PDB file of C-alpha atoms in Angstrom:
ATOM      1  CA  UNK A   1      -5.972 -17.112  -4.937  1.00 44.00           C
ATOM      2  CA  UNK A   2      -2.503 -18.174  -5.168  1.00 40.00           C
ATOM      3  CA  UNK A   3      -2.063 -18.799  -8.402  1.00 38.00           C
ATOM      4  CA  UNK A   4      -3.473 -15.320  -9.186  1.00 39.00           C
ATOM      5  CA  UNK A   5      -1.279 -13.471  -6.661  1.00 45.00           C
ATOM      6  CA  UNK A   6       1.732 -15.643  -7.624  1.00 39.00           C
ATOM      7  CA  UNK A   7       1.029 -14.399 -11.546  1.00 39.00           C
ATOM      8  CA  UNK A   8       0.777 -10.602 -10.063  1.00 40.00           C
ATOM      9  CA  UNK A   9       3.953 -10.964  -8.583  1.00 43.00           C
ATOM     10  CA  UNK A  10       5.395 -12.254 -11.864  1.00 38.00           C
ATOM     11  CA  UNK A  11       3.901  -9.418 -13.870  1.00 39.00           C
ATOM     12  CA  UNK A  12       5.081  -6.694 -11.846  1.00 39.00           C
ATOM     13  CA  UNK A  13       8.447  -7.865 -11.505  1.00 39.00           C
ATOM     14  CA  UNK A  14       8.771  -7.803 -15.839  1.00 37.00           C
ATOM     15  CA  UNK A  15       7.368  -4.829 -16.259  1.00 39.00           C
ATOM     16  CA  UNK A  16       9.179  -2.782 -13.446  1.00 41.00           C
ATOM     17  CA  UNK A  17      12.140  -4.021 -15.107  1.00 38.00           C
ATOM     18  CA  UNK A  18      11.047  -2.708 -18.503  1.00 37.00           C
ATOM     19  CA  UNK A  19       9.849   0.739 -16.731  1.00 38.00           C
ATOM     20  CA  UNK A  20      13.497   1.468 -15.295  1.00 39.00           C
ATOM     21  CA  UNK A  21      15.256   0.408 -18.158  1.00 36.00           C
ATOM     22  CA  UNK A  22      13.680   1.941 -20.581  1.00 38.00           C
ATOM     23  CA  UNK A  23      13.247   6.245 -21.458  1.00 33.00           C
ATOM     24  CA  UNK A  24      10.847   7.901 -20.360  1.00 38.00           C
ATOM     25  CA  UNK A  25       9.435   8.356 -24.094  1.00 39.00           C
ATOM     26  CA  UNK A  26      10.110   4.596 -24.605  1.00 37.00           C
ATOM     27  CA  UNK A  27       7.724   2.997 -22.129  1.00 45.00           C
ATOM     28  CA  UNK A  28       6.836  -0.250 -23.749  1.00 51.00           C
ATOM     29  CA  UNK A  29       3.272   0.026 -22.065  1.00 63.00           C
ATOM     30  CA  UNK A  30       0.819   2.539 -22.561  1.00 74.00           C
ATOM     31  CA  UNK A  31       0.720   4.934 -19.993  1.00 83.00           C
ATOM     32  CA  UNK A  32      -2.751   6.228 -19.199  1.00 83.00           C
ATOM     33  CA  UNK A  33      -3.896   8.977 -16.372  1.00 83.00           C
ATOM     34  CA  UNK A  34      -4.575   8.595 -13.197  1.00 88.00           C
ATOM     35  CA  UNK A  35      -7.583   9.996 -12.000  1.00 81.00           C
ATOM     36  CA  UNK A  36      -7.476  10.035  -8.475  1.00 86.00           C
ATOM     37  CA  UNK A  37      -7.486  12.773  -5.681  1.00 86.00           C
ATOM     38  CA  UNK A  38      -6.857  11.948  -2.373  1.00 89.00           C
ATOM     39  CA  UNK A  39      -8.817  13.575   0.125  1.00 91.00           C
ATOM     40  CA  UNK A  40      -9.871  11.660   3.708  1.00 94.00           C
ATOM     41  CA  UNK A  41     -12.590  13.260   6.280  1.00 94.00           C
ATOM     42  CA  UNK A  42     -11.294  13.021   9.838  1.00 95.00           C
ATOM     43  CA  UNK A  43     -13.307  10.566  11.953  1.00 95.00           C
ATOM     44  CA  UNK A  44     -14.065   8.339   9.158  1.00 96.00           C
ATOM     45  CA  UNK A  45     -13.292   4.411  10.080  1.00 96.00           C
ATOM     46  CA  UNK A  46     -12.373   2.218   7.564  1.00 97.00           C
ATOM     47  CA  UNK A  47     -12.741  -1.853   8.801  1.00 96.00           C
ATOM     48  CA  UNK A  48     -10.769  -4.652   7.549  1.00 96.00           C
ATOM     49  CA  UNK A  49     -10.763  -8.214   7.937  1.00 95.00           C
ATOM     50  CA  UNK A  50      -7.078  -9.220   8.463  1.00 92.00           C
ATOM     51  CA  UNK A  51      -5.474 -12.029   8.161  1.00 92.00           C
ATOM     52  CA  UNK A  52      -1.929 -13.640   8.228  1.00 92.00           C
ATOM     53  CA  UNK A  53      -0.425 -15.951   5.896  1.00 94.00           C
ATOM     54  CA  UNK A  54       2.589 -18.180   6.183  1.00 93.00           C
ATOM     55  CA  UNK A  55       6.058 -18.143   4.561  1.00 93.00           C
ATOM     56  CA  UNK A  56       4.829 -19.291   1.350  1.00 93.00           C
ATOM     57  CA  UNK A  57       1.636 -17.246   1.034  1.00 92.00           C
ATOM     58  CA  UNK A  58      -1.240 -19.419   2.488  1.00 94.00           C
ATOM     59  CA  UNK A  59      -3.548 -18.205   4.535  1.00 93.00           C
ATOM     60  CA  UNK A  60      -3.553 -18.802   8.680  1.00 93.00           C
ATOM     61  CA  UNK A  61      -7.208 -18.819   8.836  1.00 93.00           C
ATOM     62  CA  UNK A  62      -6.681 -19.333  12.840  1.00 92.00           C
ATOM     63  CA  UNK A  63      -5.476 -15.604  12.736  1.00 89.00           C
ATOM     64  CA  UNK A  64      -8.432 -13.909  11.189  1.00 91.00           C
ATOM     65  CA  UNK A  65      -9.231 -10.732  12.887  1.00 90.00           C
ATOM     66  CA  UNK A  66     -11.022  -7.326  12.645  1.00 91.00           C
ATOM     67  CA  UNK A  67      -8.703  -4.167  12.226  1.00 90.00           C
ATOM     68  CA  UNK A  68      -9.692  -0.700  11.818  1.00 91.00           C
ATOM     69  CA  UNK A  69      -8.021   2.909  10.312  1.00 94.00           C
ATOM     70  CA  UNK A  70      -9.925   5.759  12.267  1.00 95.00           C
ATOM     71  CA  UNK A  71      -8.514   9.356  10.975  1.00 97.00           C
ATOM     72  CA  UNK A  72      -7.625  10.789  13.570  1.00 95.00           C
ATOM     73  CA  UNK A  73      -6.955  14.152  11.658  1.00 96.00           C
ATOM     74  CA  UNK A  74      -6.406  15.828   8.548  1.00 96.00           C
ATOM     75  CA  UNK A  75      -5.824  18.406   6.316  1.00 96.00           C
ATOM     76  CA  UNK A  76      -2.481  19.695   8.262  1.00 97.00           C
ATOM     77  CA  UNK A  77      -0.033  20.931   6.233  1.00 97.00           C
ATOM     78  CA  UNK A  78       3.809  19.086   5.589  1.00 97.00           C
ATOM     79  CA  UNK A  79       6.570  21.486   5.173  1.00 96.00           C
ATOM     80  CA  UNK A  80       7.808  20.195   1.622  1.00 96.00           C
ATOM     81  CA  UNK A  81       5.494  17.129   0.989  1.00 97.00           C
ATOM     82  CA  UNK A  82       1.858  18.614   0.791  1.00 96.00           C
ATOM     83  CA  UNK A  83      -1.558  17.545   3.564  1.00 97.00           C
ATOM     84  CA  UNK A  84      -1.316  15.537   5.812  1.00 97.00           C
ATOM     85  CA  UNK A  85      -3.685  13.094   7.045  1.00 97.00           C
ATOM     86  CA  UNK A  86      -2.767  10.833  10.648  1.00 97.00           C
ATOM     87  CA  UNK A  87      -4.794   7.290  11.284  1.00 95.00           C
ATOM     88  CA  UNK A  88      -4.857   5.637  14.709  1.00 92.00           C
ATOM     89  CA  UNK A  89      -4.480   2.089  13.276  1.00 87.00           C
ATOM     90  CA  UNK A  90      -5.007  -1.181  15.064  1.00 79.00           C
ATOM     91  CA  UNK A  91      -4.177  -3.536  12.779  1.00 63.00           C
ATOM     92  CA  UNK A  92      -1.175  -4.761  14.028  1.00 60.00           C
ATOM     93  CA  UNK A  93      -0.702  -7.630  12.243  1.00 57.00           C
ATOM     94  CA  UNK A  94       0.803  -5.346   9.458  1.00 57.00           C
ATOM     95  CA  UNK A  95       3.420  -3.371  11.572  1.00 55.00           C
ATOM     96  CA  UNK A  96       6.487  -4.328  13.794  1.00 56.00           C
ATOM     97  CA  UNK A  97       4.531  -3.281  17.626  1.00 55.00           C
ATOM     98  CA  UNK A  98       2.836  -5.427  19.129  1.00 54.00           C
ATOM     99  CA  UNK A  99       0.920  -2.508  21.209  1.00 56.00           C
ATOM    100  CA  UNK A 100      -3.023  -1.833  20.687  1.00 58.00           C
ATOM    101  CA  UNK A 101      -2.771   1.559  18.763  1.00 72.00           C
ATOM    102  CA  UNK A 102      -0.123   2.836  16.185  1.00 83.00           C
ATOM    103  CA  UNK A 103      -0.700   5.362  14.064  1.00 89.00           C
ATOM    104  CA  UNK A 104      -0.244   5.805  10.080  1.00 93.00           C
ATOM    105  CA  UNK A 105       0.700   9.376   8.813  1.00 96.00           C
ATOM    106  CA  UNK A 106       0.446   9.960   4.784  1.00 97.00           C
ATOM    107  CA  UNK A 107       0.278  12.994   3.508  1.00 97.00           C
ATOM    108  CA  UNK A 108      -0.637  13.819  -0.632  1.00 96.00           C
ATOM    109  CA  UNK A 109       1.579  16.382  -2.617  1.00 96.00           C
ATOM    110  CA  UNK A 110      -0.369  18.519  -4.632  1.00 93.00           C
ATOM    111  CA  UNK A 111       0.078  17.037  -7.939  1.00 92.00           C
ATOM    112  CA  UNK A 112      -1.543  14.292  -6.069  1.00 93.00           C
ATOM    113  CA  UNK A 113       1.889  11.830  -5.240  1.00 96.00           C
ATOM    114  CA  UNK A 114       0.921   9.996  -1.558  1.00 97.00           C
ATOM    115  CA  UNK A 115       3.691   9.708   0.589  1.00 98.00           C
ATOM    116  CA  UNK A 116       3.727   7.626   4.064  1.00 97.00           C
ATOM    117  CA  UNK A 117       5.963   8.913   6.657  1.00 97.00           C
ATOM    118  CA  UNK A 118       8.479   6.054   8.349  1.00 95.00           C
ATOM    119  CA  UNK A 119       6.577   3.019   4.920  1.00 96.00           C
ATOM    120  CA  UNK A 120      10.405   1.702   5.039  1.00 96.00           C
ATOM    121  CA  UNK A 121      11.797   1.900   8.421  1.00 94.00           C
ATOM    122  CA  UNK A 122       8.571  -0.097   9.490  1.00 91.00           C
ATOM    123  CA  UNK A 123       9.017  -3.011   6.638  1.00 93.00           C
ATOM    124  CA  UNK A 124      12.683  -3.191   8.226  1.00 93.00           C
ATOM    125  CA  UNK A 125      11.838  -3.059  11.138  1.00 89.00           C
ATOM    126  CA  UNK A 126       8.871  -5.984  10.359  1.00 88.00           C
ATOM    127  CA  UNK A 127      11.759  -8.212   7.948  1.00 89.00           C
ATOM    128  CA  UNK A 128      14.302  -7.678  11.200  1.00 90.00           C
ATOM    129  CA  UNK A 129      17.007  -5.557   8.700  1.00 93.00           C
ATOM    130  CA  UNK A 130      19.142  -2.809  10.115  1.00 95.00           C
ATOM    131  CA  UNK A 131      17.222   0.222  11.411  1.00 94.00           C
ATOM    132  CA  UNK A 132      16.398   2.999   8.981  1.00 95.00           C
ATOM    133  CA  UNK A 133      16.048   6.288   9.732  1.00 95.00           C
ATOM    134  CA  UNK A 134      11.969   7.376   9.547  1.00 95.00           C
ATOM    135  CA  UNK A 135      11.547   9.505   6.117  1.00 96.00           C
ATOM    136  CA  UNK A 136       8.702  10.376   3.655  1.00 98.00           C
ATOM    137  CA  UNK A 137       8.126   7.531   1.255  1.00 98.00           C
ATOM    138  CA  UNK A 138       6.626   7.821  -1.667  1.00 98.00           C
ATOM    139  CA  UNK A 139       4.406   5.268  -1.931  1.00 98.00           C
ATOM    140  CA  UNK A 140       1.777   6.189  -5.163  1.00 97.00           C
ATOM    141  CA  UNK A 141       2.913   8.581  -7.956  1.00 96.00           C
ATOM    142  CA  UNK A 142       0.246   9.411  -9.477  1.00 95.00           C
ATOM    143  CA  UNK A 143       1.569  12.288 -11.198  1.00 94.00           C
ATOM    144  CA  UNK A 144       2.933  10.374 -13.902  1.00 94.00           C
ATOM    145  CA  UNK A 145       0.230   8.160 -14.432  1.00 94.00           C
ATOM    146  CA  UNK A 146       0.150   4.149 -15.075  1.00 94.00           C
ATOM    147  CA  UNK A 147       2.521   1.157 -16.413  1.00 94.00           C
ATOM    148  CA  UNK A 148       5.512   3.769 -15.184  1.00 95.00           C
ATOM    149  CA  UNK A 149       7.954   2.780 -12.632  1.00 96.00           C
ATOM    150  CA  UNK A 150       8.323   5.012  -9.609  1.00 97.00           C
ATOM    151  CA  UNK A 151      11.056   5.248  -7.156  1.00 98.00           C
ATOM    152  CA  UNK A 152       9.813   4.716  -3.411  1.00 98.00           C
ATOM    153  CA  UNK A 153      13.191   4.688  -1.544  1.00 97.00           C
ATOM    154  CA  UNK A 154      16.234   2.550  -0.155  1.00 97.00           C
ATOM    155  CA  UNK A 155      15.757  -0.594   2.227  1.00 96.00           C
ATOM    156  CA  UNK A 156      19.204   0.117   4.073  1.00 95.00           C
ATOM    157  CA  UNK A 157      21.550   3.059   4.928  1.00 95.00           C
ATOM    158  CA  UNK A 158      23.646   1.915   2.446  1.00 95.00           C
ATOM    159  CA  UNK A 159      21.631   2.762  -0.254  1.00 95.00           C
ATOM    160  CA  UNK A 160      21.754   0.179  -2.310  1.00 96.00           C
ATOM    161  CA  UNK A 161      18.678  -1.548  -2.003  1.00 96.00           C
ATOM    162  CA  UNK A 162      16.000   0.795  -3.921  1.00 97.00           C
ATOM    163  CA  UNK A 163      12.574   0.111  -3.718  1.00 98.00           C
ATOM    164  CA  UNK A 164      10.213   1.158  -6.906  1.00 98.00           C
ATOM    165  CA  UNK A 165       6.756   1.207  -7.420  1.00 98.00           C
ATOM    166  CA  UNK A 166       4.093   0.550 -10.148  1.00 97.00           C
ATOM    167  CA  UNK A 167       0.546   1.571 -10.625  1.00 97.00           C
ATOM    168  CA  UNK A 168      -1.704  -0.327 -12.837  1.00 93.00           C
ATOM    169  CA  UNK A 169      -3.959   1.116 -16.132  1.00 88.00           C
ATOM    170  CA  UNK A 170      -6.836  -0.788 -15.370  1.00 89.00           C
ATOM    171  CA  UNK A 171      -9.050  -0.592 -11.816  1.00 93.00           C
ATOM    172  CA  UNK A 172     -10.469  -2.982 -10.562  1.00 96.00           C
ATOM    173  CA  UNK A 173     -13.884  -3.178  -8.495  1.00 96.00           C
ATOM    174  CA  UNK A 174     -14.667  -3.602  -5.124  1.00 96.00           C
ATOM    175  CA  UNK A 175     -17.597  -4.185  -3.102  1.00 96.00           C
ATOM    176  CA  UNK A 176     -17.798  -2.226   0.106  1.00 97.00           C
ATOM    177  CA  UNK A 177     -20.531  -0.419   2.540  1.00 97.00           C
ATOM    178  CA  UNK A 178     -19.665   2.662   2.275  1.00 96.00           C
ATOM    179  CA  UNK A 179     -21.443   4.538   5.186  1.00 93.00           C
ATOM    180  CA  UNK A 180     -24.866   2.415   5.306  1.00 93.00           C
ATOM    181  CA  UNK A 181     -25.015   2.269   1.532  1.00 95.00           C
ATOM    182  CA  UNK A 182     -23.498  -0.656  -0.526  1.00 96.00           C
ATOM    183  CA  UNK A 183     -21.292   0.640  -3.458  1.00 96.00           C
ATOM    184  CA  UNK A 184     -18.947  -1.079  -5.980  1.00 96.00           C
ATOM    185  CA  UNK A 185     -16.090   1.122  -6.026  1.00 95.00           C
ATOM    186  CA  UNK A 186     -12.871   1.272  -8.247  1.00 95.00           C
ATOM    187  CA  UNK A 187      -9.547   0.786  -7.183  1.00 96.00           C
ATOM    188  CA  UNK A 188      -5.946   1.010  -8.870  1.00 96.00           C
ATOM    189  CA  UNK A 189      -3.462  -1.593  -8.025  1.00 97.00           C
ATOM    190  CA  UNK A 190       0.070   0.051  -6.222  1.00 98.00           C
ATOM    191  CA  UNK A 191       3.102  -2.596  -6.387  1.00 98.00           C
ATOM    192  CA  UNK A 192       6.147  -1.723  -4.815  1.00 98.00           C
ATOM    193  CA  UNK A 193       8.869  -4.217  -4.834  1.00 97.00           C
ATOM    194  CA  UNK A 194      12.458  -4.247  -3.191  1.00 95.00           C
ATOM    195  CA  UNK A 195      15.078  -6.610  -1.677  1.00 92.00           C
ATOM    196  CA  UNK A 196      13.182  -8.524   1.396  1.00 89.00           C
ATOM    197  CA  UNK A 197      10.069  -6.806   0.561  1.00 93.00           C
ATOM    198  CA  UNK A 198       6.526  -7.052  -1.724  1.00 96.00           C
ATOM    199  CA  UNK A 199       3.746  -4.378  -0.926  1.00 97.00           C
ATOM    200  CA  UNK A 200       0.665  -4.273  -2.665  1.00 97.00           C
ATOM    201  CA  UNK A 201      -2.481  -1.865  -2.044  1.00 97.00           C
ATOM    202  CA  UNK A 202      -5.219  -0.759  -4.074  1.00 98.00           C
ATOM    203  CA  UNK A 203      -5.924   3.139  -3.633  1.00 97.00           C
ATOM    204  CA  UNK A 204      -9.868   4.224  -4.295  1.00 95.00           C
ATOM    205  CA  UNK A 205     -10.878   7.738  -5.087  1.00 90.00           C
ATOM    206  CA  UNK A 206     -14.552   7.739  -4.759  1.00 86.00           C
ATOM    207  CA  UNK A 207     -14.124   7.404  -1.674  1.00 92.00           C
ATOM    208  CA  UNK A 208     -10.416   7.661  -0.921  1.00 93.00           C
ATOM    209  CA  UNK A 209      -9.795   4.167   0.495  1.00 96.00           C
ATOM    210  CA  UNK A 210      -7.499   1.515   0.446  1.00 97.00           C
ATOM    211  CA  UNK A 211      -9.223  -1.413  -0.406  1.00 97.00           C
ATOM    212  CA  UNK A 212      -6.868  -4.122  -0.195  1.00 97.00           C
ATOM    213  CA  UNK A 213      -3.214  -3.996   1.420  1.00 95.00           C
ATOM    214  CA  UNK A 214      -1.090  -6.828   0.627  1.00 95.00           C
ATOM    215  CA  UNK A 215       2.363  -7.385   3.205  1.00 94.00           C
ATOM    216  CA  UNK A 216       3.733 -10.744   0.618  1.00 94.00           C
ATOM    217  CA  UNK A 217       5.961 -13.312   2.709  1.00 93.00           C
ATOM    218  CA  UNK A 218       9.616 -12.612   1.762  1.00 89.00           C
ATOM    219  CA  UNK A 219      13.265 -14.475   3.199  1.00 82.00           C
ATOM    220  CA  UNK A 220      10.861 -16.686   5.312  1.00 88.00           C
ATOM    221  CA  UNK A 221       9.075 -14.916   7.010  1.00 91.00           C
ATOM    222  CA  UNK A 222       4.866 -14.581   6.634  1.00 92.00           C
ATOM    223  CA  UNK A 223       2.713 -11.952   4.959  1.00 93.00           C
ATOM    224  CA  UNK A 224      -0.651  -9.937   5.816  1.00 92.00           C
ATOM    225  CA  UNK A 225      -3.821  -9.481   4.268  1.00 94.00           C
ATOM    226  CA  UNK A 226      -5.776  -7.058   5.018  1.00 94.00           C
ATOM    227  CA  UNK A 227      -9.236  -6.526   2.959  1.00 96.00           C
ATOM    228  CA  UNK A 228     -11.836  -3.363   3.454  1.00 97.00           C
ATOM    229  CA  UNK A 229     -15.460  -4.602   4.191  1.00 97.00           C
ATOM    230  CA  UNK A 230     -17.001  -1.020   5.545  1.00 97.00           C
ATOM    231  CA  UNK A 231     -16.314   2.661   5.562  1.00 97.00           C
ATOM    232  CA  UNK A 232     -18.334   4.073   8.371  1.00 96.00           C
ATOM    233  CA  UNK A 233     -19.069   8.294   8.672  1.00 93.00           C
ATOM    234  CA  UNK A 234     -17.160   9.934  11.732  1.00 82.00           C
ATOM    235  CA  UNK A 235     -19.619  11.602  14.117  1.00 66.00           C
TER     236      UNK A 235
END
């Protein structure tokens, strides 16, 4: 498991370099479509096993835990980003409170870009930088497909320390109960990569989930795993 996220990390980092530097028109990986469409049914709950690992990435088996993403509510609009969708989140090994319930607001443009309101403030928050203001990241651009670097934001005030984004051409497959019934679903791999930060999450479409969420251990300090196991219906 190291090795392979070690070699992930390596990948991404070559070809987000060859993304931004080259033209649009000169990607030197084939881009392909992404065929996903966001949509999330409030009172669905989406459980995780969640874990911690330490500075250099191995797992601190002593904090294994059960978190869970409940929508809370959905299908509001955003004024200039597109629908928005709020979880009540208790997996707070992957944010900066240490209080039972946070919640996670994303909302999905309608050419199908994601967006996660306050994504950076809370990894600066988490890394101990300077506080950010709270804006609409753009965490998946779908729009324009695979193997194509994205722009997600700036780490500091400054802005100097940009954050992009990458979205792999190939899914990969995941087993997970998906309300009573067992399904293997697919899932594209999201990389976004910064100064003092490494984020990595698979996005679903059938259903909308995210699989796996990656928080890599960066300037000393630990990561978070978090993997989905079950989807359960809201009622």
């Amino acid at each position: 498991m190291k090795t392979i996220k070690a070699t992930l990390r390596v990948a991404f980092f070559v070809l987000g370099l060859l993304s931004v530097s080259c033209r649009q028109d000169e990607t030197p990986y084939a881009t392909t479509p992404i065929s996903v469409t966001p949509v999330f049914t409030a009172g669905d709950v989406f459980l995780y096993d969640a874990l911690l690992t330490d500075e250099y990435g191995y797992p601190i088996y002593s904090s294994r835990s059960r978190a869970r993403w409940k929508v809370l509510s959905t299908g509001f609009p955003v004024p200039g980003v597109g629908v928005g969708t709020v979880f009540v989140d208790s997996a707070s090994v992957l944010r900066d409170s240490a209080s039972v319930f946070d919640t996670v607001t994303v909302a999905v443009a309608s050419n199908g870009d994601i967006y996660r309101h306050g994504f950076l403030a809370t990894i600066a928050r988490i890394r101990r930088l300077p506080a950010l203001p709270e804006s609409w990241d753009r965490i998946a651009a779908v729009s324009i497909g695979s193997n194509r670097s994205f722009f997600v934001g700036h780490l500091d005030t400054a802005r100097t320390e940009a954050v992009y984004g990458l979205i792999s051409g190939t899914p990969d497959m995941y087993a997970v109960k998906v309300k009573g019934q067992q399904k293997v679903i697919p899932a594209y791999r999201v990389e976004l990569a910064g100064p003092h930060m490494r984020y990595t999450f698979w996005l679903a479409d059938d259903p909308t989930a995210f699989p796996v969420i990656w928080l890599e251990p960066d300037d000393g300090f630990g990561g978070t795993e978090l993997t989905l196991t079950e989807i359960r219906a809201g009622g």
